[in-house]
Tab-separated table of C-alpha atoms in Angstrom:
chain	number	residue	atom	x	y	z
A	25	PRO	CA	110.304	42.791	98.345
A	26	THR	CA	110.672	39.528	100.256
A	27	LYS	CA	109.116	36.321	98.978
A	28	GLY	CA	105.969	35.297	100.795
A	29	ILE	CA	105.422	38.615	102.612
A	30	ALA	CA	101.982	40.169	102.674
A	31	SER	CA	101.669	43.271	100.513
A	32	PHE	CA	100.010	45.282	103.300
A	33	ILE	CA	103.009	46.666	105.199
A	34	SER	CA	102.494	48.666	108.381
A	35	LYS	CA	103.179	52.402	108.319
A	36	ARG	CA	104.993	52.206	111.667
A	37	PRO	CA	108.442	50.550	111.428
A	38	PHE	CA	110.366	50.249	114.706
A	39	GLU	CA	114.075	50.806	115.400
A	40	THR	CA	115.612	48.925	118.321
A	41	SER	CA	118.289	50.392	120.601
A	42	SER	CA	120.901	48.453	118.592
A	43	GLY	CA	119.704	49.993	115.326
A	44	ASP	CA	117.862	46.952	113.965
A	45	ILE	CA	114.618	47.555	112.069
A	46	LEU	CA	111.364	45.675	112.708
A	47	ILE	CA	108.674	45.803	110.029
A	48	SER	CA	105.139	44.693	110.787
A	49	THR	CA	102.525	43.527	108.314
A	50	VAL	CA	98.792	43.034	108.483
A	51	TYR	CA	97.852	39.366	107.918
A	52	GLY	CA	101.469	38.322	107.345
A	53	GLY	CA	103.539	38.503	110.543
A	54	TRP	CA	106.708	40.616	110.701
A	55	LEU	CA	110.356	40.962	109.656
A	56	HIS	CA	113.603	41.637	111.522
A	57	TYR	CA	116.322	43.527	109.601
A	58	ASP	CA	119.751	44.657	110.770
A	59	ASN	CA	120.843	48.304	110.579
A	60	HIS	CA	122.010	47.780	106.969
A	61	PHE	CA	118.521	46.527	106.099
A	62	LYS	CA	119.695	42.963	105.633
A	63	LEU	CA	117.051	40.448	106.651
A	64	ARG	CA	118.011	38.690	109.912
A	65	ARG	CA	114.818	36.734	110.557
A	66	SER	CA	111.387	36.362	109.029
A	67	HIS	CA	108.561	35.864	111.516
A	68	THR	CA	105.903	35.506	108.862
A	69	VAL	CA	102.878	33.259	109.255
A	70	ALA	CA	101.092	31.422	106.453
A	71	LEU	CA	97.671	30.169	107.521
A	72	ASN	CA	96.083	26.909	106.408
A	73	HIS	CA	93.162	24.707	107.449
A	74	ALA	CA	95.117	23.395	110.455
A	75	SER	CA	96.091	26.842	111.798
A	76	SER	CA	95.144	27.633	115.384
A	77	TYR	CA	93.444	30.705	116.788
A	78	MET	CA	96.817	31.929	118.066
A	79	ASP	CA	98.333	31.471	114.592
A	80	THR	CA	95.661	33.806	113.233
A	81	CYS	CA	96.460	36.372	115.931
A	82	LYS	CA	100.165	36.191	115.077
A	83	THR	CA	99.541	37.352	111.508
A	84	ILE	CA	98.183	40.726	112.707
A	85	VAL	CA	101.114	42.787	114.021
A	86	THR	CA	100.272	46.287	115.216
A	87	SER	CA	103.133	47.613	117.350
A	88	PHE	CA	106.567	47.120	118.908
A	89	ALA	CA	108.168	48.491	122.084
A	90	GLU	CA	111.507	47.802	123.773
A	91	ASP	CA	111.678	47.247	127.522
A	92	LYS	CA	114.559	48.128	129.856
A	93	LYS	CA	116.151	44.686	129.385
A	94	GLY	CA	116.242	45.025	125.609
A	95	LYS	CA	113.356	42.616	124.974
A	96	ILE	CA	110.861	43.598	122.285
A	97	TRP	CA	107.165	43.543	123.149
A	98	ILE	CA	104.965	42.847	120.129
A	99	GLY	CA	101.323	43.876	119.936
A	100	HIS	CA	98.931	41.745	117.895
A	101	GLY	CA	95.242	41.507	117.193
A	102	LYS	CA	92.863	39.782	119.603
A	103	GLY	CA	94.870	40.631	122.742
A	104	LEU	CA	97.991	38.626	121.898
A	105	VAL	CA	101.352	39.854	123.230
A	106	GLY	CA	104.726	38.499	122.161
A	107	ILE	CA	108.042	39.125	123.957
A	108	TYR	CA	110.977	38.758	121.564
A	109	ASP	CA	114.645	38.110	122.285
A	110	CYS	CA	116.588	39.769	119.455
A	111	GLU	CA	119.684	37.659	120.054
A	112	THR	CA	118.148	34.185	120.184
A	113	GLY	CA	115.092	34.868	118.020
A	114	SER	CA	112.795	33.226	120.566
A	115	ILE	CA	109.325	34.657	121.236
A	116	LYS	CA	107.151	34.058	124.296
A	117	TYR	CA	103.472	34.533	123.467
A	118	SER	CA	100.581	35.280	125.813
A	119	LEU	CA	96.881	35.822	125.182
A	120	VAL	CA	96.277	38.375	127.936
A	121	PRO	CA	92.895	37.677	129.610
A	122	GLU	CA	92.600	41.287	130.825
A	123	PHE	CA	92.585	42.503	127.192
A	124	LYS	CA	89.393	40.526	126.445
A	125	ARG	CA	90.605	39.826	122.905
A	126	ALA	CA	90.808	43.522	122.029
A	127	LYS	CA	93.270	44.577	119.346
A	128	ILE	CA	96.441	46.194	120.721
A	129	SER	CA	96.847	49.564	119.003
A	130	ASP	CA	100.116	50.647	120.621
A	131	ILE	CA	102.731	49.791	123.274
A	132	GLN	CA	105.183	52.136	125.007
A	133	CYS	CA	107.704	51.737	127.843
A	134	ASP	CA	108.044	54.430	130.515
A	135	THR	CA	111.273	55.450	132.254
A	136	MET	CA	110.593	53.085	135.167
A	137	GLY	CA	110.136	50.065	132.932
A	138	ASN	CA	106.348	49.789	133.029
A	139	MET	CA	104.754	48.836	129.709
A	140	TRP	CA	101.701	50.816	128.584
A	141	PHE	CA	99.117	49.526	126.118
A	142	ALA	CA	96.449	51.312	124.103
A	143	LEU	CA	93.642	48.932	123.203
A	144	ARG	CA	91.184	49.403	120.398
A	145	ALA	CA	87.815	50.656	121.628
A	146	PRO	CA	85.203	49.789	122.803
A	147	ARG	CA	87.305	47.851	125.309
A	148	ASN	CA	89.145	49.657	128.073
A	149	ASN	CA	91.606	51.854	126.297
A	150	LEU	CA	94.586	52.192	128.636
A	151	VAL	CA	96.430	49.333	130.368
A	152	LYS	CA	99.691	49.224	132.334
A	153	TRP	CA	101.939	46.233	132.865
A	154	ASP	CA	103.291	47.098	136.307
A	155	ILE	CA	106.892	45.940	136.461
A	156	ASN	CA	106.911	45.831	140.278
A	157	LYS	CA	103.551	44.129	140.792
A	158	GLN	CA	104.048	41.924	137.707
A	159	LYS	CA	100.450	42.306	136.627
A	160	TYR	CA	98.228	44.219	134.212
A	161	ILE	CA	96.276	47.189	135.566
A	162	ILE	CA	93.164	48.286	133.666
A	163	TYR	CA	92.096	51.937	133.698
A	164	ASN	CA	88.371	52.285	133.178
A	165	ASP	CA	88.118	56.076	132.816
A	166	SER	CA	89.232	56.088	129.192
A	167	LEU	CA	87.557	58.496	126.796
A	168	LEU	CA	87.273	55.639	124.325
A	169	VAL	CA	85.141	53.246	126.339
A	170	ASP	CA	81.965	52.353	124.409
A	171	ARG	CA	82.815	54.700	121.539
A	172	GLY	CA	83.003	52.206	118.689
A	173	ALA	CA	86.014	50.599	117.041
A	174	GLU	CA	88.417	53.532	117.383
A	175	GLU	CA	92.206	53.364	117.424
A	176	SER	CA	94.444	55.201	119.853
A	177	PHE	CA	98.207	55.647	120.226
A	178	LEU	CA	100.544	56.609	123.056
A	179	MET	CA	103.402	58.986	123.691
A	180	ILE	CA	105.330	59.024	126.986
A	181	THR	CA	107.465	62.050	127.828
A	182	LYS	CA	110.729	62.015	129.781
A	183	GLN	CA	108.675	63.216	132.756
A	184	ASN	CA	106.489	60.061	132.424
A	185	ALA	CA	103.412	61.957	131.294
A	186	ILE	CA	101.182	59.562	129.354
A	187	TRP	CA	99.642	61.236	126.298
A	188	VAL	CA	96.915	59.369	124.425
A	189	GLN	CA	96.035	60.253	120.842
A	190	THR	CA	92.591	59.140	119.690
A	191	SER	CA	91.103	58.817	116.227
A	192	ASN	CA	87.958	60.790	116.974
A	193	ASN	CA	88.135	62.224	120.480
A	194	GLY	CA	91.161	64.522	120.567
A	195	VAL	CA	94.092	63.891	122.908
A	196	TYR	CA	94.402	63.583	126.645
A	197	ARG	CA	97.099	63.350	129.287
A	198	PHE	CA	96.886	60.541	131.793
A	199	ASP	CA	98.515	61.083	135.185
A	200	PRO	CA	100.105	57.733	136.161
A	201	VAL	CA	100.741	58.852	139.760
A	202	HIS	CA	97.122	59.751	140.570
A	203	GLU	CA	95.843	57.256	137.955
A	204	LYS	CA	93.385	59.556	136.254
A	205	ILE	CA	92.953	61.782	133.215
A	206	ALA	CA	94.529	65.175	133.977
A	207	GLU	CA	94.011	67.148	130.734
A	208	ILE	CA	91.703	66.829	127.724
A	209	TYR	CA	92.015	68.635	124.376
A	210	ARG	CA	89.243	68.059	121.833
A	211	GLY	CA	86.253	69.558	120.044
A	212	GLU	CA	88.233	72.614	118.827
A	213	GLN	CA	87.693	74.260	122.196
A	214	PRO	CA	89.576	77.588	122.600
A	215	PRO	CA	92.252	78.580	123.296
A	216	PHE	CA	93.991	75.482	121.896
A	217	ASN	CA	91.476	74.484	119.196
A	218	ILE	CA	92.586	70.847	119.012
A	219	PRO	CA	90.100	68.948	116.804
A	220	ASP	CA	88.643	65.542	117.610
A	221	ALA	CA	90.277	63.761	114.662
A	222	VAL	CA	93.980	63.449	115.531
A	223	GLN	CA	96.410	61.518	113.342
A	224	GLY	CA	99.665	61.660	115.302
A	225	ILE	CA	101.425	62.967	118.391
A	226	SER	CA	105.147	63.198	119.163
A	227	SER	CA	107.591	64.942	121.460
A	228	PHE	CA	109.117	68.051	119.838
A	229	ASN	CA	111.491	68.803	122.725
A	230	ASP	CA	111.484	68.631	126.529
A	231	SER	CA	108.538	71.009	126.879
A	232	VAL	CA	106.636	70.965	123.562
A	233	ILE	CA	104.613	68.243	121.868
A	234	ALA	CA	103.399	68.246	118.264
A	235	ILE	CA	99.888	67.116	117.360
A	236	ALA	CA	98.907	66.317	113.777
A	237	SER	CA	95.224	66.436	112.882
A	238	PHE	CA	93.450	64.782	109.952
A	239	ALA	CA	92.208	67.973	108.321
A	240	LYS	CA	93.201	70.999	110.453
A	241	GLY	CA	96.989	71.016	110.107
A	242	PHE	CA	99.275	70.519	113.087
A	243	PHE	CA	99.520	72.083	116.527
A	244	LEU	CA	102.377	72.734	118.976
């Protein structure tokens, strides 16, 4: 334990390309350890009566992703994004207007360097930071639009297929070239029988993905 750290630790630690470990907390900020689990920096936030709205957002840390330049993108509550330099310890924060203060559930980087965001419903679920256009692109055909406060998470394959795992609406594959949903698996529809409540998704190898459900086991 580290003094002053919130007891609610995230279940999703992140390992950087250099082997460092980033640990997020809910309502406490986050921690940066080296690959021997020695604390390098504490980015914790203690709120008081003078704390700003952005200070409150900084306490809620949901996700990390590393871009092609080695910078760490940090997802927070209320649409706040931080970009962290592991060497200097500096963080550039931005409240992204396009996110409309939605919680960031997940961030992933594709092979071309674009950053993909899953936002908590009922806001638009899928957003891309286009590295060439240097702007955020909102995709409105998400299965999570207007479906309550559901979480979703991303997995990007080596072929740049964007897979979205939802809490209560199965999984789907988003085609980034044609910018639309290409496949949907939900409702225990045969022959795949993927249920609506999905807990996790990961790449098993180059051609197989694994899907973990809440109550129906896992699927390949």
